[in-house]
Amino acid sequence: MSDDVPLSPLRALLPDLAPWRTSADFRRLWVAGLVTNFGSFLTFVALPVQMKTLTGSAAAVGAIGAVELIPMVVFGLYGGALADALDKRKLIIWTEAGQGVLCAVLLVDATLPHPAVWPLYVVAALSAALGAVQRPAMDALTPRIVAHEHLTAAGALNSLRWTVGGVAGPALAGVVVAYAGLGWAYAVDLVTFAVSVAMTAGIAPSPASHEAARPSLRSIAEGARYAWSRKELLGTYAIDLAAMFFAMPLAVLPFLADELDAAWSLGLMYAAIPAGSLLVSLTSGWTSHVHRHGRMVALAAACWGLAMAGAGVVHNVWLVLLCLVLGGCCDMVSGIFRAAIWNQTIPDELRGRLAGIELLSYSVGPQLGQVRSGGMAAWTSVRTSVWAGGALCVGAVGLLAVGLPKLMSYDDRTNEHALRMRSARAENVPPAPPVTAS
């Protein structure tokens, strides 16, 4: 699948560190993201624990996700327009500082003699909004600070950063909350935001390109029209949404652990999918030598569905855990190649708005997937919810693959959009946007 010079088996598996070696700004952004991601997972665990302690209500804990959803949708789209119109570095710094202020609010509330509940919901909603504004700017900044031929490797390294935080952060959070208290979890998170702001400030300015549109509903619609005209991009969004909607089982894992008479395994179940993602991130060197990215997106998403179906069929808890780990591996492979297509082909002046659409595709899907899995489990059974969801995922991905031939034929060596971006990057000038149908 590659015309590159063959590497030794070990080097072919190790992460490709070319973006790290060649771009000081990428190194700063990567380390800053690792630090803040690690701290954010402390709050990710501490916030629902505090809500449970204060209310004793599972519905109150679940409502945290509900108050996050609308800000995520609205500000994800508008954040993409802001990322195209403003300096991306400044946008990242200000949103990161805002997250630190919100964390300070949680810290103060947790230290009161009688902590209030309402600040937890307000902070959750505002944090979701700031995160949705920041993520498109971070995604749009990466293609500016990494060479075109290193974008796949950069995506794999960014995934590694997320999975390290996703595995280590919750594990440490459980210990901190249990033995030191909620205040310490929020305090550590606050420190990580301060460190991240300091590191991001060292990145070179990244102003808007001269073609960038002012943030408005019209500019958001322009980004949506461009995405609609690019069927390979639509395919990446649709496949990810299908995979997460049909086959994300997190909501029913506590019930699955009970059915297996293995309540002790619930923590392992939650860690299994991130662990699989981490395994792929640590052995992602091979991804830089794959060119048929669209096929890999579809194949990995279908394998994710098969793995989830397997988790619903087998009756041994260790086999369930194995299926979840394999699912995490497949999800990460799909994510790496989706990011490669996005980074290699989207014009600079549209990158933020398209990143906002991408944010919706990989964040709303899991939220809706929780509703699907919980509702189907109540209607049928827990096992049926898991295995049928996986089977539906495979079927949906297959139909999308058939209906979107441009995605399946995508090759970064021949795709016209990838070639245009590569040529423009080589000349160090912004690429002219292609003419698209409205």
GROMACS .gro file of C-alpha atoms in nm:
model
  438
    1MET     CA    1   0.000   0.000   0.000
    2SER     CA    2   0.301   0.229  -0.010
    3ASP     CA    3   0.579   0.321  -0.244
    4ASP     CA    4   0.809   0.423   0.042
    5VAL     CA    5   1.137   0.253   0.127
    6PRO     CA    6   1.060  -0.048   0.350
    7LEU     CA    7   1.138  -0.010   0.719
    8SER     CA    8   1.233  -0.272   0.973
    9PRO     CA    9   0.927  -0.431   1.139
   10LEU     CA   10   0.994  -0.250   1.468
   11ARG     CA   11   1.042   0.094   1.312
   12ALA     CA   12   0.736   0.045   1.096
   13LEU     CA   13   0.526   0.004   1.413
   14LEU     CA   14   0.674   0.280   1.627
   15PRO     CA   15   0.501   0.621   1.604
   16ASP     CA   16   0.638   0.843   1.329
   17LEU     CA   17   0.803   1.132   1.517
   18ALA     CA   18   0.873   1.345   1.208
   19PRO     CA   19   0.625   1.620   1.310
   20TRP     CA   20   0.783   1.633   1.656
   21ARG     CA   21   1.137   1.657   1.515
   22THR     CA   22   1.067   1.914   1.245
   23SER     CA   23   0.823   2.156   1.412
   24ALA     CA   24   0.895   2.326   1.743
   25ASP     CA   25   0.543   2.472   1.743
   26PHE     CA   26   0.394   2.124   1.707
   27ARG     CA   27   0.601   2.007   2.004
   28ARG     CA   28   0.473   2.296   2.218
   29LEU     CA   29   0.113   2.241   2.112
   30TRP     CA   30   0.139   1.866   2.168
   31VAL     CA   31   0.286   1.895   2.518
   32ALA     CA   32   0.042   2.171   2.614
   33GLY     CA   33  -0.245   1.952   2.495
   34LEU     CA   34  -0.115   1.652   2.688
   35VAL     CA   35  -0.090   1.852   3.010
   36THR     CA   36  -0.435   2.009   2.986
   37ASN     CA   37  -0.595   1.686   2.864
   38PHE     CA   38  -0.458   1.501   3.163
   39GLY     CA   39  -0.598   1.760   3.401
   40SER     CA   40  -0.934   1.777   3.224
   41PHE     CA   41  -0.988   1.406   3.282
   42LEU     CA   42  -0.951   1.471   3.654
   43THR     CA   43  -1.247   1.707   3.637
   44PHE     CA   44  -1.428   1.471   3.397
   45VAL     CA   45  -1.438   1.216   3.680
   46ALA     CA   46  -1.467   1.455   3.976
   47LEU     CA   47  -1.767   1.652   3.845
   48PRO     CA   48  -2.017   1.361   3.826
   49VAL     CA   49  -1.883   1.222   4.155
   50GLN     CA   50  -1.956   1.555   4.324
   51MET     CA   51  -2.301   1.571   4.163
   52LYS     CA   52  -2.378   1.219   4.288
   53THR     CA   53  -2.259   1.313   4.638
   54LEU     CA   54  -2.469   1.628   4.649
   55THR     CA   55  -2.792   1.490   4.497
   56GLY     CA   56  -2.782   1.111   4.517
   57SER     CA   57  -2.967   1.115   4.185
   58ALA     CA   58  -2.860   0.928   3.873
   59ALA     CA   59  -3.087   1.157   3.670
   60ALA     CA   60  -2.903   1.463   3.804
   61VAL     CA   61  -2.571   1.311   3.700
   62GLY     CA   62  -2.707   1.226   3.355
   63ALA     CA   63  -2.832   1.582   3.313
   64ILE     CA   64  -2.471   1.700   3.297
   65GLY     CA   65  -2.447   1.550   2.949
   66ALA     CA   66  -2.775   1.711   2.850
   67VAL     CA   67  -2.662   2.064   2.941
   68GLU     CA   68  -2.340   2.010   2.747
   69LEU     CA   69  -2.501   1.902   2.420
   70ILE     CA   70  -2.657   2.226   2.294
   71PRO     CA   71  -2.349   2.445   2.365
   72MET     CA   72  -2.137   2.183   2.194
   73VAL     CA   73  -2.349   2.198   1.878
   74VAL     CA   74  -2.395   2.576   1.864
   75PHE     CA   75  -2.045   2.681   1.959
   76GLY     CA   76  -1.881   2.403   1.759
   77LEU     CA   77  -2.020   2.555   1.439
   78TYR     CA   78  -1.956   2.915   1.543
   79GLY     CA   79  -1.613   2.823   1.682
   80GLY     CA   80  -1.518   2.696   1.339
   81ALA     CA   81  -1.607   3.033   1.186
   82LEU     CA   82  -1.406   3.211   1.457
   83ALA     CA   83  -1.106   2.987   1.391
   84ASP     CA   84  -1.104   3.096   1.026
   85ALA     CA   85  -1.147   3.467   1.105
   86LEU     CA   86  -0.916   3.515   1.406
   87ASP     CA   87  -0.561   3.433   1.512
   88LYS     CA   88  -0.580   3.065   1.601
   89ARG     CA   89  -0.311   3.082   1.869
   90LYS     CA   90  -0.488   3.367   2.052
   91LEU     CA   91  -0.819   3.184   2.031
   92ILE     CA   92  -0.663   2.874   2.187
   93ILE     CA   93  -0.498   3.077   2.464
   94TRP     CA   94  -0.814   3.270   2.557
   95THR     CA   95  -1.037   2.962   2.561
   96GLU     CA   96  -0.777   2.774   2.766
   97ALA     CA   97  -0.764   3.060   3.015
   98GLY     CA   98  -1.144   3.059   3.028
   99GLN     CA   99  -1.143   2.689   3.109
  100GLY     CA  100  -0.903   2.765   3.393
  101VAL     CA  101  -1.142   3.024   3.535
  102LEU     CA  102  -1.427   2.771   3.524
  103CYS     CA  103  -1.209   2.518   3.702
  104ALA     CA  104  -1.140   2.779   3.972
  105VAL     CA  105  -1.518   2.819   4.018
  106LEU     CA  106  -1.548   2.443   4.078
  107LEU     CA  107  -1.260   2.456   4.324
  108VAL     CA  108  -1.420   2.739   4.524
  109ASP     CA  109  -1.760   2.566   4.525
  110ALA     CA  110  -1.605   2.237   4.641
  111THR     CA  111  -1.438   2.407   4.939
  112LEU     CA  112  -1.760   2.572   5.066
  113PRO     CA  113  -1.922   2.425   5.378
  114HIS     CA  114  -2.234   2.354   5.171
  115PRO     CA  115  -2.143   2.329   4.800
  116ALA     CA  116  -2.415   2.433   4.557
  117VAL     CA  117  -2.541   2.218   4.271
  118TRP     CA  118  -2.624   2.485   4.014
  119PRO     CA  119  -2.261   2.594   3.954
  120LEU     CA  120  -2.181   2.242   3.838
  121TYR     CA  121  -2.438   2.266   3.557
  122VAL     CA  122  -2.333   2.619   3.462
  123VAL     CA  123  -1.966   2.523   3.449
  124ALA     CA  124  -2.043   2.208   3.249
  125ALA     CA  125  -2.236   2.410   2.988
  126LEU     CA  126  -1.978   2.690   2.964
  127SER     CA  127  -1.690   2.441   2.953
  128ALA     CA  128  -1.857   2.256   2.665
  129ALA     CA  129  -1.898   2.587   2.481
  130LEU     CA  130  -1.533   2.688   2.531
  131GLY     CA  131  -1.412   2.342   2.430
  132ALA     CA  132  -1.626   2.356   2.116
  133VAL     CA  133  -1.479   2.697   2.027
  134GLN     CA  134  -1.122   2.584   2.092
  135ARG     CA  135  -1.116   2.250   1.914
  136PRO     CA  136  -1.161   2.383   1.558
  137ALA     CA  137  -0.880   2.633   1.618
  138MET     CA  138  -0.647   2.356   1.734
  139ASP     CA  139  -0.741   2.134   1.439
  140ALA     CA  140  -0.696   2.423   1.195
  141LEU     CA  141  -0.357   2.514   1.343
  142THR     CA  142  -0.200   2.171   1.291
  143PRO     CA  143  -0.180   2.188   0.908
  144ARG     CA  144  -0.009   2.527   0.940
  145ILE     CA  145   0.272   2.409   1.166
  146VAL     CA  146   0.330   2.057   1.023
  147ALA     CA  147   0.462   1.970   0.677
  148HIS     CA  148   0.200   1.829   0.440
  149GLU     CA  149   0.369   1.489   0.414
  150HIS     CA  150   0.375   1.460   0.795
  151LEU     CA  151   0.004   1.527   0.857
  152THR     CA  152  -0.093   1.160   0.897
  153ALA     CA  153   0.186   1.115   1.152
  154ALA     CA  154   0.073   1.432   1.331
  155GLY     CA  155  -0.280   1.294   1.355
  156ALA     CA  156  -0.148   0.973   1.506
  157LEU     CA  157   0.063   1.164   1.760
  158ASN     CA  158  -0.234   1.381   1.856
  159SER     CA  159  -0.438   1.065   1.906
  160LEU     CA  160  -0.161   0.928   2.126
  161ARG     CA  161  -0.177   1.244   2.337
  162TRP     CA  162  -0.551   1.200   2.386
  163THR     CA  163  -0.538   0.831   2.469
  164VAL     CA  164  -0.258   0.872   2.722
  165GLY     CA  165  -0.471   1.127   2.904
  166GLY     CA  166  -0.782   0.913   2.857
  167VAL     CA  167  -0.622   0.613   3.024
  168ALA     CA  168  -0.403   0.775   3.291
  169GLY     CA  169  -0.627   1.071   3.380
  170PRO     CA  170  -0.935   0.878   3.500
  171ALA     CA  171  -0.717   0.623   3.677
  172LEU     CA  172  -0.541   0.894   3.876
  173ALA     CA  173  -0.866   1.084   3.926
  174GLY     CA  174  -1.019   0.791   4.110
  175VAL     CA  175  -0.728   0.784   4.352
  176VAL     CA  176  -0.718   1.164   4.401
  177VAL     CA  177  -1.093   1.194   4.460
  178ALA     CA  178  -1.101   0.896   4.695
  179TYR     CA  179  -0.799   0.983   4.908
  180ALA     CA  180  -0.739   1.359   4.867
  181GLY     CA  181  -1.083   1.496   4.787
  182LEU     CA  182  -1.261   1.673   4.505
  183GLY     CA  183  -1.085   2.002   4.574
  184TRP     CA  184  -0.746   1.854   4.493
  185ALA     CA  185  -0.871   1.720   4.160
  186TYR     CA  186  -0.996   2.065   4.061
  187ALA     CA  187  -0.678   2.230   4.191
  188VAL     CA  188  -0.452   2.004   3.983
  189ASP     CA  189  -0.666   2.070   3.677
  190LEU     CA  190  -0.635   2.446   3.736
  191VAL     CA  191  -0.256   2.417   3.744
  192THR     CA  192  -0.254   2.222   3.417
  193PHE     CA  193  -0.451   2.501   3.245
  194ALA     CA  194  -0.194   2.757   3.363
  195VAL     CA  195   0.092   2.544   3.229
  196SER     CA  196  -0.088   2.494   2.898
  197VAL     CA  197  -0.148   2.868   2.851
  198ALA     CA  198   0.219   2.941   2.916
  199MET     CA  199   0.332   2.681   2.663
  200THR     CA  200   0.083   2.782   2.395
  201ALA     CA  201   0.195   3.143   2.425
  202GLY     CA  202   0.533   3.032   2.284
  203ILE     CA  203   0.378   2.925   1.953
  204ALA     CA  204   0.415   3.160   1.658
  205PRO     CA  205   0.108   3.374   1.576
  206SER     CA  206  -0.134   3.214   1.330
  207PRO     CA  207  -0.348   3.494   1.184
  208ALA     CA  208  -0.642   3.439   0.953
  209SER     CA  209  -0.567   3.404   0.584
  210HIS     CA  210  -0.658   3.707   0.375
  211GLU     CA  211  -0.942   3.512   0.208
  212ALA     CA  212  -1.106   3.424   0.540
  213ALA     CA  213  -1.470   3.528   0.584
  214ARG     CA  214  -1.597   3.715   0.889
  215PRO     CA  215  -1.777   3.487   1.137
  216SER     CA  216  -2.147   3.484   1.047
  217LEU     CA  217  -2.430   3.250   0.960
  218ARG     CA  218  -2.339   3.306   0.594
  219SER     CA  219  -1.978   3.198   0.653
  220ILE     CA  220  -2.096   2.889   0.844
  221ALA     CA  221  -2.329   2.805   0.556
  222GLU     CA  222  -2.040   2.848   0.314
  223GLY     CA  223  -1.843   2.586   0.505
  224ALA     CA  224  -2.144   2.352   0.504
  225ARG     CA  225  -2.183   2.393   0.126
  226TYR     CA  226  -1.818   2.311   0.075
  227ALA     CA  227  -1.847   1.999   0.292
  228TRP     CA  228  -2.156   1.892   0.095
  229SER     CA  229  -1.968   1.930  -0.233
  230ARG     CA  230  -1.689   1.700  -0.109
  231LYS     CA  231  -1.844   1.354  -0.096
  232GLU     CA  232  -1.529   1.197   0.050
  233LEU     CA  233  -1.554   1.440   0.342
  234LEU     CA  234  -1.923   1.364   0.382
  235GLY     CA  235  -1.832   0.997   0.391
  236THR     CA  236  -1.594   1.044   0.684
  237TYR     CA  237  -1.859   1.232   0.882
  238ALA     CA  238  -2.137   0.987   0.800
  239ILE     CA  239  -1.934   0.675   0.877
  240ASP     CA  240  -1.820   0.810   1.213
  241LEU     CA  241  -2.175   0.911   1.306
  242ALA     CA  242  -2.307   0.567   1.209
  243ALA     CA  243  -2.036   0.386   1.405
  244MET     CA  244  -2.093   0.589   1.722
  245PHE     CA  245  -2.473   0.597   1.701
  246PHE     CA  246  -2.522   0.226   1.644
  247ALA     CA  247  -2.232   0.069   1.830
  248MET     CA  248  -2.126   0.289   2.124
  249PRO     CA  249  -2.209   0.069   2.429
  250LEU     CA  250  -2.087   0.281   2.724
  251ALA     CA  251  -2.433   0.351   2.866
  252VAL     CA  252  -2.509  -0.019   2.919
  253LEU     CA  253  -2.169  -0.141   3.039
  254PRO     CA  254  -2.272  -0.135   3.410
  255PHE     CA  255  -2.566  -0.364   3.325
  256LEU     CA  256  -2.350  -0.587   3.105
  257ALA     CA  257  -2.103  -0.632   3.391
  258ASP     CA  258  -2.393  -0.737   3.619
  259GLU     CA  259  -2.524  -0.987   3.362
  260LEU     CA  260  -2.179  -1.142   3.345
  261ASP     CA  261  -2.173  -1.162   3.725
  262ALA     CA  262  -1.853  -0.957   3.714
  263ALA     CA  263  -1.927  -0.622   3.874
  264TRP     CA  264  -1.555  -0.596   3.946
  265SER     CA  265  -1.489  -0.566   3.570
  266LEU     CA  266  -1.679  -0.240   3.512
  267GLY     CA  267  -1.372  -0.020   3.551
  268LEU     CA  268  -1.182  -0.243   3.311
  269MET     CA  269  -1.467  -0.222   3.061
  270TYR     CA  270  -1.457   0.157   3.064
  271ALA     CA  271  -1.078   0.152   3.024
  272ALA     CA  272  -1.073  -0.116   2.753
  273ILE     CA  273  -1.172   0.103   2.455
  274PRO     CA  274  -0.921   0.380   2.540
  275ALA     CA  275  -0.659   0.111   2.601
  276GLY     CA  276  -0.714  -0.025   2.250
  277SER     CA  277  -0.684   0.326   2.111
  278LEU     CA  278  -0.360   0.375   2.301
  279LEU     CA  279  -0.222   0.049   2.163
  280VAL     CA  280  -0.276   0.169   1.806
  281SER     CA  281  -0.131   0.512   1.885
  282LEU     CA  282   0.186   0.352   2.023
  283THR     CA  283   0.225   0.137   1.710
  284SER     CA  284   0.106   0.390   1.452
  285GLY     CA  285   0.421   0.419   1.241
  286TRP     CA  286   0.266   0.211   0.965
  287THR     CA  287  -0.012   0.465   0.910
  288SER     CA  288   0.228   0.708   0.740
  289HIS     CA  289   0.282   0.453   0.461
  290VAL     CA  290  -0.087   0.397   0.378
  291HIS     CA  291  -0.238   0.604   0.098
  292ARG     CA  292  -0.592   0.465   0.054
  293HIS     CA  293  -0.728   0.653   0.353
  294GLY     CA  294  -1.097   0.628   0.263
  295ARG     CA  295  -1.090   0.251   0.248
  296MET     CA  296  -0.918   0.236   0.586
  297VAL     CA  297  -1.184   0.462   0.741
  298ALA     CA  298  -1.463   0.233   0.623
  299LEU     CA  299  -1.284  -0.095   0.700
  300ALA     CA  300  -1.189   0.014   1.052
  301ALA     CA  301  -1.542   0.138   1.126
  302ALA     CA  302  -1.690  -0.194   1.010
  303CYS     CA  303  -1.442  -0.382   1.229
  304TRP     CA  304  -1.544  -0.159   1.523
  305GLY     CA  305  -1.902  -0.277   1.469
  306LEU     CA  306  -1.792  -0.642   1.453
  307ALA     CA  307  -1.597  -0.604   1.777
  308MET     CA  308  -1.898  -0.452   1.955
  309ALA     CA  309  -2.122  -0.729   1.820
  310GLY     CA  310  -1.874  -0.979   1.960
  311ALA     CA  311  -1.887  -0.808   2.301
  312GLY     CA  312  -2.262  -0.862   2.304
  313VAL     CA  313  -2.246  -1.227   2.199
  314VAL     CA  314  -1.968  -1.379   2.410
  315HIS     CA  315  -2.036  -1.484   2.770
  316ASN     CA  316  -1.686  -1.477   2.915
  317VAL     CA  317  -1.592  -1.144   3.073
  318TRP     CA  318  -1.234  -1.163   2.949
  319LEU     CA  319  -1.355  -1.214   2.593
  320VAL     CA  320  -1.585  -0.914   2.634
  321LEU     CA  321  -1.287  -0.707   2.747
  322LEU     CA  322  -1.086  -0.834   2.451
  323CYS     CA  323  -1.365  -0.730   2.212
  324LEU     CA  324  -1.376  -0.385   2.368
  325VAL     CA  325  -0.999  -0.346   2.333
  326LEU     CA  326  -1.019  -0.454   1.967
  327GLY     CA  327  -1.300  -0.205   1.918
  328GLY     CA  328  -1.082   0.072   2.059
  329CYS     CA  329  -0.805  -0.028   1.818
  330CYS     CA  330  -1.041  -0.007   1.520
  331ASP     CA  331  -1.191   0.324   1.631
  332MET     CA  332  -0.845   0.479   1.654
  333VAL     CA  333  -0.744   0.353   1.309
  334SER     CA  334  -1.058   0.507   1.161
  335GLY     CA  335  -0.992   0.832   1.346
  336ILE     CA  336  -0.632   0.861   1.226
  337PHE     CA  337  -0.728   0.828   0.861
  338ARG     CA  338  -1.032   1.056   0.893
  339ALA     CA  339  -0.802   1.325   1.032
  340ALA     CA  340  -0.552   1.263   0.752
  341ILE     CA  341  -0.817   1.324   0.485
  342TRP     CA  342  -0.934   1.641   0.660
  343ASN     CA  343  -0.585   1.784   0.712
  344GLN     CA  344  -0.457   1.699   0.366
  345THR     CA  345  -0.742   1.838   0.156
  346ILE     CA  346  -0.931   2.124   0.324
  347PRO     CA  347  -0.824   2.477   0.218
  348ASP     CA  348  -0.674   2.692   0.490
  349GLU     CA  349  -0.945   2.959   0.477
  350LEU     CA  350  -1.216   2.696   0.538
  351ARG     CA  351  -1.028   2.477   0.784
  352GLY     CA  352  -1.184   2.615   1.101
  353ARG     CA  353  -1.543   2.591   0.978
  354LEU     CA  354  -1.488   2.237   0.856
  355ALA     CA  355  -1.325   2.150   1.190
  356GLY     CA  356  -1.645   2.270   1.358
  357ILE     CA  357  -1.845   2.026   1.145
  358GLU     CA  358  -1.595   1.752   1.227
  359LEU     CA  359  -1.637   1.829   1.597
  360LEU     CA  360  -2.007   1.759   1.566
  361SER     CA  361  -1.950   1.435   1.378
  362TYR     CA  362  -1.728   1.282   1.647
  363SER     CA  363  -1.888   1.433   1.958
  364VAL     CA  364  -2.263   1.425   1.893
  365GLY     CA  365  -2.250   1.065   1.768
  366PRO     CA  366  -2.139   0.915   2.101
  367GLN     CA  367  -2.399   1.125   2.287
  368LEU     CA  368  -2.679   0.994   2.066
  369GLY     CA  369  -2.529   0.646   2.088
  370GLN     CA  370  -2.588   0.646   2.463
  371VAL     CA  371  -2.955   0.717   2.402
  372ARG     CA  372  -2.975   0.443   2.139
  373SER     CA  373  -2.802   0.178   2.348
  374GLY     CA  374  -2.996   0.257   2.665
  375GLY     CA  375  -3.331   0.273   2.485
  376MET     CA  376  -3.275  -0.053   2.296
  377ALA     CA  377  -3.160  -0.226   2.615
  378ALA     CA  378  -3.485  -0.120   2.788
  379TRP     CA  379  -3.691  -0.232   2.489
  380THR     CA  380  -3.514  -0.565   2.430
  381SER     CA  381  -3.220  -0.664   2.652
  382VAL     CA  382  -2.871  -0.548   2.736
  383ARG     CA  383  -2.699  -0.811   2.523
  384THR     CA  384  -2.929  -0.748   2.229
  385SER     CA  385  -2.857  -0.377   2.251
  386VAL     CA  386  -2.482  -0.443   2.228
  387TRP     CA  387  -2.468  -0.709   1.956
  388ALA     CA  388  -2.750  -0.566   1.744
  389GLY     CA  389  -2.592  -0.222   1.760
  390GLY     CA  390  -2.267  -0.368   1.631
  391ALA     CA  391  -2.447  -0.549   1.351
  392LEU     CA  392  -2.637  -0.235   1.252
  393CYS     CA  393  -2.307  -0.046   1.245
  394VAL     CA  394  -2.156  -0.297   1.001
  395GLY     CA  395  -2.461  -0.275   0.777
  396ALA     CA  396  -2.471   0.104   0.782
  397VAL     CA  397  -2.099   0.134   0.704
  398GLY     CA  398  -2.139  -0.111   0.415
  399LEU     CA  399  -2.425   0.091   0.265
  400LEU     CA  400  -2.231   0.415   0.302
  401ALA     CA  401  -1.925   0.261   0.138
  402VAL     CA  402  -2.134   0.155  -0.160
  403GLY     CA  403  -2.307   0.492  -0.181
  404LEU     CA  404  -1.993   0.704  -0.152
  405PRO     CA  405  -1.745   0.580  -0.416
  406LYS     CA  406  -1.534   0.897  -0.387
  407LEU     CA  407  -1.450   0.805  -0.029
  408MET     CA  408  -1.352   0.452  -0.124
  409SER     CA  409  -1.134   0.571  -0.413
  410TYR     CA  410  -0.956   0.840  -0.209
  411ASP     CA  411  -0.577   0.819  -0.249
  412ASP     CA  412  -0.360   1.097  -0.110
  413ARG     CA  413  -0.118   1.055  -0.404
  414THR     CA  414  -0.381   1.128  -0.668
  415ASN     CA  415  -0.673   1.313  -0.505
  416GLU     CA  416  -0.710   1.655  -0.668
  417HIS     CA  417  -0.768   1.835  -0.338
  418ALA     CA  418  -0.468   1.672  -0.171
  419LEU     CA  419  -0.249   1.755  -0.472
  420ARG     CA  420  -0.366   2.118  -0.467
  421MET     CA  421  -0.285   2.151  -0.098
  422ARG     CA  422   0.051   1.979  -0.136
  423SER     CA  423   0.148   2.210  -0.422
  424ALA     CA  424   0.040   2.521  -0.236
  425ARG     CA  425   0.226   2.417   0.078
  426ALA     CA  426   0.539   2.356  -0.128
  427GLU     CA  427   0.514   2.708  -0.270
  428ASN     CA  428   0.432   2.845   0.078
  429VAL     CA  429   0.119   3.023  -0.044
  430PRO     CA  430  -0.244   2.963   0.053
  431PRO     CA  431  -0.418   2.739  -0.201
  432ALA     CA  432  -0.697   2.889  -0.407
  433PRO     CA  433  -1.029   2.737  -0.300
  434PRO     CA  434  -1.178   2.506  -0.563
  435VAL     CA  435  -1.501   2.601  -0.733
  436THR     CA  436  -1.784   2.407  -0.570
  437ALA     CA  437  -2.151   2.367  -0.640
  438SER     CA  438  -2.377   2.548  -0.397
   0.00000   0.00000   0.00000
